[in-house]
Tab-separated table of C-alpha atoms in Angstrom:
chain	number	residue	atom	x	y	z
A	1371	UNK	CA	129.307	85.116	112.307
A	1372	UNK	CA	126.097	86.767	112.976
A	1373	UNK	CA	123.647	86.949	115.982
A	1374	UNK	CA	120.882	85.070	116.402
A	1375	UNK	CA	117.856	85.536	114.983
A	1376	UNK	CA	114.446	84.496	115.842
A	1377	UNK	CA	112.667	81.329	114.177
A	1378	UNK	CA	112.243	81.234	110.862
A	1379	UNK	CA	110.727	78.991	108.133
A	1380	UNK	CA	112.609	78.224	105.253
A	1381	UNK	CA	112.284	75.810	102.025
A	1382	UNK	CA	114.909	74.891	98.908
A	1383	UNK	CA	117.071	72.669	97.700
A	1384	UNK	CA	120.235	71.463	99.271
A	1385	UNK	CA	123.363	70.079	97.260
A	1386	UNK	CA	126.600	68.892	98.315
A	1387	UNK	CA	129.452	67.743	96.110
A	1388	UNK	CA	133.059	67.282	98.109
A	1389	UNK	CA	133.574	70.728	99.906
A	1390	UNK	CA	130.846	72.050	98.594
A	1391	UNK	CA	128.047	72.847	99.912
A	1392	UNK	CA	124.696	75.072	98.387
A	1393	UNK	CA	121.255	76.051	99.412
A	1394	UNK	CA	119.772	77.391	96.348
A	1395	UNK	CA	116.391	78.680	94.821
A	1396	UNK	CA	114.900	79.001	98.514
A	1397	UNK	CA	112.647	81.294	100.109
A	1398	UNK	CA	112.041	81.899	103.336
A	1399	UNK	CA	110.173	84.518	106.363
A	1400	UNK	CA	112.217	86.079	108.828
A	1401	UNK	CA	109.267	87.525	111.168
A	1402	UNK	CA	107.088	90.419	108.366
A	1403	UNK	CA	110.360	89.925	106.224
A	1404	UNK	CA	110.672	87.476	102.844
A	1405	UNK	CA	113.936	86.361	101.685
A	1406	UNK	CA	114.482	84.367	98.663
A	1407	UNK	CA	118.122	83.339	96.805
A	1408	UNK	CA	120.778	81.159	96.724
A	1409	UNK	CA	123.640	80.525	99.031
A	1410	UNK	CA	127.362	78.278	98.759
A	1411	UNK	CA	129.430	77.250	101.066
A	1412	UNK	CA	133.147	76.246	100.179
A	1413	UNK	CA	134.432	74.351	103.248
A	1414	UNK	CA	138.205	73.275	101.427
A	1415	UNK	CA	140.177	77.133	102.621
A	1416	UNK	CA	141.564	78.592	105.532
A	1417	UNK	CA	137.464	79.284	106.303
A	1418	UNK	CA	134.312	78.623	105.331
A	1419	UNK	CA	133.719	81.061	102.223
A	1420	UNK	CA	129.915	81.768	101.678
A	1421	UNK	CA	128.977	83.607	98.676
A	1422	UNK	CA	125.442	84.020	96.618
A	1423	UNK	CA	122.653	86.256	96.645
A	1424	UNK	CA	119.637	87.375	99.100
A	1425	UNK	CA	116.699	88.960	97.146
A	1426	UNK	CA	113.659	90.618	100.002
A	1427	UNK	CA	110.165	91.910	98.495
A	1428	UNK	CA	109.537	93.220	101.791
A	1429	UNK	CA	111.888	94.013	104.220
A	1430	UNK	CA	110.910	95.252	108.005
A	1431	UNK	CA	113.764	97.055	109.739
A	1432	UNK	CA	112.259	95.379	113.086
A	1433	UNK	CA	113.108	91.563	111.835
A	1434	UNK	CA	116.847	92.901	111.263
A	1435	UNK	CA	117.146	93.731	114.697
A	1436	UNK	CA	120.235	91.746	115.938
A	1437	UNK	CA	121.952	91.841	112.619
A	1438	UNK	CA	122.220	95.963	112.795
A	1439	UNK	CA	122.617	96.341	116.878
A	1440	UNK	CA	119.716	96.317	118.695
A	1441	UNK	CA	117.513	94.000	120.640
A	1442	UNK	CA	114.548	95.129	119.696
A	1443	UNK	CA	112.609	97.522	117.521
A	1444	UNK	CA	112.536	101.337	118.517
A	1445	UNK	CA	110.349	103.684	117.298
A	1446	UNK	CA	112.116	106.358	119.410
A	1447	UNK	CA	115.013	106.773	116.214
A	1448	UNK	CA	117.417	105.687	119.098
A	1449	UNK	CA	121.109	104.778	117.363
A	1450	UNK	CA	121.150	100.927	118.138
A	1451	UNK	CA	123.683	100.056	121.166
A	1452	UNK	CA	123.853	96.491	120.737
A	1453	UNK	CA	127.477	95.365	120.656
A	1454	UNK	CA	128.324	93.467	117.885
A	1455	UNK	CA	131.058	89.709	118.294
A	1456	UNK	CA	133.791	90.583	116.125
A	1457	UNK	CA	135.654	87.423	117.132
A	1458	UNK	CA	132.488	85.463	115.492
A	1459	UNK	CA	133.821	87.305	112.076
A	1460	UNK	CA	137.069	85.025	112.121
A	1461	UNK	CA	134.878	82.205	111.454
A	1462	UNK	CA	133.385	83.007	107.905
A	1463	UNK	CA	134.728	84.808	104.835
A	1464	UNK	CA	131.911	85.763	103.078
A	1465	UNK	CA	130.660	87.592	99.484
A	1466	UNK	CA	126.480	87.973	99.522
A	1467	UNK	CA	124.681	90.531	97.356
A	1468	UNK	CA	121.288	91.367	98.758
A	1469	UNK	CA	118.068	93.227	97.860
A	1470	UNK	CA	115.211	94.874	99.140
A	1471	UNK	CA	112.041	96.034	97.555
A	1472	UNK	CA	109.920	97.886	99.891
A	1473	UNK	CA	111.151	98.362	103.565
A	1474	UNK	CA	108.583	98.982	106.381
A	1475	UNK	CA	110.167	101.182	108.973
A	1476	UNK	CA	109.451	103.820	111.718
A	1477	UNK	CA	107.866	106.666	110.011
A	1478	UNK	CA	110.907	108.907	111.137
A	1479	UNK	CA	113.497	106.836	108.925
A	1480	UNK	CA	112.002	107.723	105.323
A	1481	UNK	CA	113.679	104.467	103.770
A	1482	UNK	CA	113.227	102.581	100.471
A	1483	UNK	CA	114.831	100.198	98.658
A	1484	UNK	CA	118.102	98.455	99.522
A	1485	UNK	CA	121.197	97.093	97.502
A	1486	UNK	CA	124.401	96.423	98.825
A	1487	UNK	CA	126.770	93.677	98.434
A	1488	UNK	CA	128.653	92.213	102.130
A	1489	UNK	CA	131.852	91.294	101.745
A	1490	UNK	CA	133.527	89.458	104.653
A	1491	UNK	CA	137.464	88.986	104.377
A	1492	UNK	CA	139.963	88.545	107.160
A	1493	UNK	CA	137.288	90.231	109.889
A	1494	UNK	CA	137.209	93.249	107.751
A	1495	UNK	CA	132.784	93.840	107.160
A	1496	UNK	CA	132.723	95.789	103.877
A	1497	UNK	CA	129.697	97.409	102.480
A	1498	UNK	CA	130.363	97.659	98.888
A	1499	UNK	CA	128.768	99.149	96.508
A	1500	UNK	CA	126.226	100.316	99.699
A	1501	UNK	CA	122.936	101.685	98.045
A	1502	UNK	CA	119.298	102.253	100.023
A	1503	UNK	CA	116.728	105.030	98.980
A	1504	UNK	CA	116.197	107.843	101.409
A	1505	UNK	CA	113.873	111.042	101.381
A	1506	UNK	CA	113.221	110.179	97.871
A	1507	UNK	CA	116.867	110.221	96.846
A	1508	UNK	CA	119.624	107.969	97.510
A	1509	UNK	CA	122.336	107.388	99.669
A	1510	UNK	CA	125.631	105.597	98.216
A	1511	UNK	CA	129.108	104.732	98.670
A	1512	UNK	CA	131.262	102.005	100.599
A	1513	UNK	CA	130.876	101.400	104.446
A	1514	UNK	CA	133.800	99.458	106.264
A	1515	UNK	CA	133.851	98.111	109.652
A	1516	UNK	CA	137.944	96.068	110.537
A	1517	UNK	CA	136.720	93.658	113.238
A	1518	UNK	CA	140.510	93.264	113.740
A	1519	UNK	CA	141.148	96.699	115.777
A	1520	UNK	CA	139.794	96.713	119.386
A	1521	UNK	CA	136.848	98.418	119.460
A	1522	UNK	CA	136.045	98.138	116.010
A	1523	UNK	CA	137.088	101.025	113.733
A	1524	UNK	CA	134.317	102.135	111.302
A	1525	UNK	CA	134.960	104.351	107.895
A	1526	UNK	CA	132.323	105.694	105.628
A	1527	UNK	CA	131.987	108.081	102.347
A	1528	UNK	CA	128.653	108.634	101.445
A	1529	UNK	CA	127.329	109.853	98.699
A	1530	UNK	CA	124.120	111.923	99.227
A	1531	UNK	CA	121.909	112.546	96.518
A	1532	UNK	CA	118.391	114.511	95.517
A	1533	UNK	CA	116.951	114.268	99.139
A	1534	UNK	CA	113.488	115.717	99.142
A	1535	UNK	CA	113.306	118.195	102.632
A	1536	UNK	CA	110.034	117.491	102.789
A	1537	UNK	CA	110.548	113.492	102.774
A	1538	UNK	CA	113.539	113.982	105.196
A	1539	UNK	CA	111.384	114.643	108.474
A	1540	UNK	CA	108.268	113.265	107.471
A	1541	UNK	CA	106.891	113.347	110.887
A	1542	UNK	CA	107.241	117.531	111.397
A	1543	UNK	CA	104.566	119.356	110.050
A	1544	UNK	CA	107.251	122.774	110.042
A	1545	UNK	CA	109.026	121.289	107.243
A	1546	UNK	CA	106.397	120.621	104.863
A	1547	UNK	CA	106.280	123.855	103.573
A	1548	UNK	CA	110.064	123.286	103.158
A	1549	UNK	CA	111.695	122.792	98.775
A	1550	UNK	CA	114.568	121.559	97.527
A	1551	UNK	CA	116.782	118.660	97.270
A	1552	UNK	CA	119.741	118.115	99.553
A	1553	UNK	CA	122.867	116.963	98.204
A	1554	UNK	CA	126.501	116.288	99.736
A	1555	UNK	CA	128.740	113.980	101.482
A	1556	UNK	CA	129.547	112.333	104.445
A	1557	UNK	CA	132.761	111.023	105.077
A	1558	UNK	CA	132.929	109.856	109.334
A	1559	UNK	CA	135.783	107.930	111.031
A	1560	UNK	CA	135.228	105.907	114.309
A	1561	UNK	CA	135.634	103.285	116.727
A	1562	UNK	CA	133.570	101.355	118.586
A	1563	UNK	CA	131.748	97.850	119.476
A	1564	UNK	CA	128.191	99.279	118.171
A	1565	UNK	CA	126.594	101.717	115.791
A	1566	UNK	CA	125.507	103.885	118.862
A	1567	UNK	CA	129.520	104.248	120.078
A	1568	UNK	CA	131.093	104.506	116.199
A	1569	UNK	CA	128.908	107.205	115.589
A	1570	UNK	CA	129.111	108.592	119.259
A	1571	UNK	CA	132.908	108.797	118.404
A	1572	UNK	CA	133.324	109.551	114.954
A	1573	UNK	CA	135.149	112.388	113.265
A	1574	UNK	CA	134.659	113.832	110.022
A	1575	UNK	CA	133.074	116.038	107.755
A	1576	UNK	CA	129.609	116.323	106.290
A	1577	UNK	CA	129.065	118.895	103.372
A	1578	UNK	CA	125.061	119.223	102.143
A	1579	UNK	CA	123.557	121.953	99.904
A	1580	UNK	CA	120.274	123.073	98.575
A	1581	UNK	CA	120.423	124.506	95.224
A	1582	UNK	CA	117.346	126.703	94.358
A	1583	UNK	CA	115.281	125.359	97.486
A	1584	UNK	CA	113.531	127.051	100.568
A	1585	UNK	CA	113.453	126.524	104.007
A	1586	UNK	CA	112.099	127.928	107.402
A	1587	UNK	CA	114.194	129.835	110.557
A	1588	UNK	CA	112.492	127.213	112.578
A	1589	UNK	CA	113.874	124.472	110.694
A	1590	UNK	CA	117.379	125.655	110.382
A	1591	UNK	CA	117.654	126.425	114.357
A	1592	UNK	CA	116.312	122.720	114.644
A	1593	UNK	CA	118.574	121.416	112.727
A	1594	UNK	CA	121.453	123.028	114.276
């Protein structure tokens, strides 16, 4: 149900009992990226139902390129435009909880760890519970993409919590001098084939404070 990805080594142990089928204990390298966990595949339903766990130490955004919309790595913070199969989705139900430690990334996307658990039912991609460091804080809440509307129709309520301004454009030296923690939500509604065109399309609201915190003219007009 997922794009290709480039070569990869991998080593574990493989089972199989009737319509059962499991990879487990393995570890593997996707490019900079480590992945370790165990994987089952129950062949007997409707489809192929793949559930277990992925566990990364280090995770590079770049290696994750196809699975998130792009071809390639960017270090431009470009939205990826890569459109994404949806009728692959009607191949695999799925339920895959997955981890990541450290995650190397463009210096303009101030990342950290990952948790989220993919859930795959009837082409509808769920993101629940959806979980990655940002800025110091952390971002939360579900993410849901139905692969069965044409283009895809993406929904989102994120939680936003204790992002540091500083941490949140590392790469602008006007915003150092910037304090506080940003807090909120974002809740966005779209439709589209990639993360570039549900985002290009979605409506919404996004509501963010500062409580007690300081920062510049230049920074707000920026901003705006």
């Amino acid at each position: 149900a997922f794009p290709e990805t480039s070569k990869y080594p991998t080593k574990g142990k493989l089972a199989r009992a009737q319509k059962m089928i499991r990879y487990q204990n393995f570890t593997g390298k996707v490019g900079e990226s480590d992945i370790a966990g165990t994987l089952q595949f129950d062949t007997g339903g409707k489809r192929v139902f793949m559930h277990g766990e992925l566990n990364s130490k280090v995770l590079n955004l770049a290696d994750l390129g196809p699975l998130v919309g792009t071809d390639q790595p960017k270090d431009e913070g470009v939205l990826p435009d890569m459109p994404f199969d949806s009728d692959r989705w009607d191949s695999i139900d799925a339920d895959v909880r997955i981890k990541a430690g450290s995650i190397k990334r463009p210096k303009q996307l101030p990342l950290e760890n990952l948790a989220t658990r993919i859930v795959m039912k009837d082409k509808v991609l769920t993101l629940d519970p959806f979980e990655v460091g940002i800025a110091g804080g952390r971002i939360a809440r579900p993410i849901k993409l139905d692969g069965r509307k044409d283009p895809i129709a993406a929904q989102t309520a994120l939680r936003v919590r204790d992002l540091s301004l500083p941490k949140l454009f590392p790469t602008m030296p006007e915003n150092q001098q910037s304090i506080g923690d940003v807090n909120g939500l974002v809740e966005l509604q779209g439709r589209g084939d990639s993360v570039g065109q549900m985002l290009g399309a979605a409506n919404g609201k996004v509501g963010l404070y500062i409580d007690g915190g300081k920062i510049s003219r230049y920074m707000m007009e920026l901003v705006g």
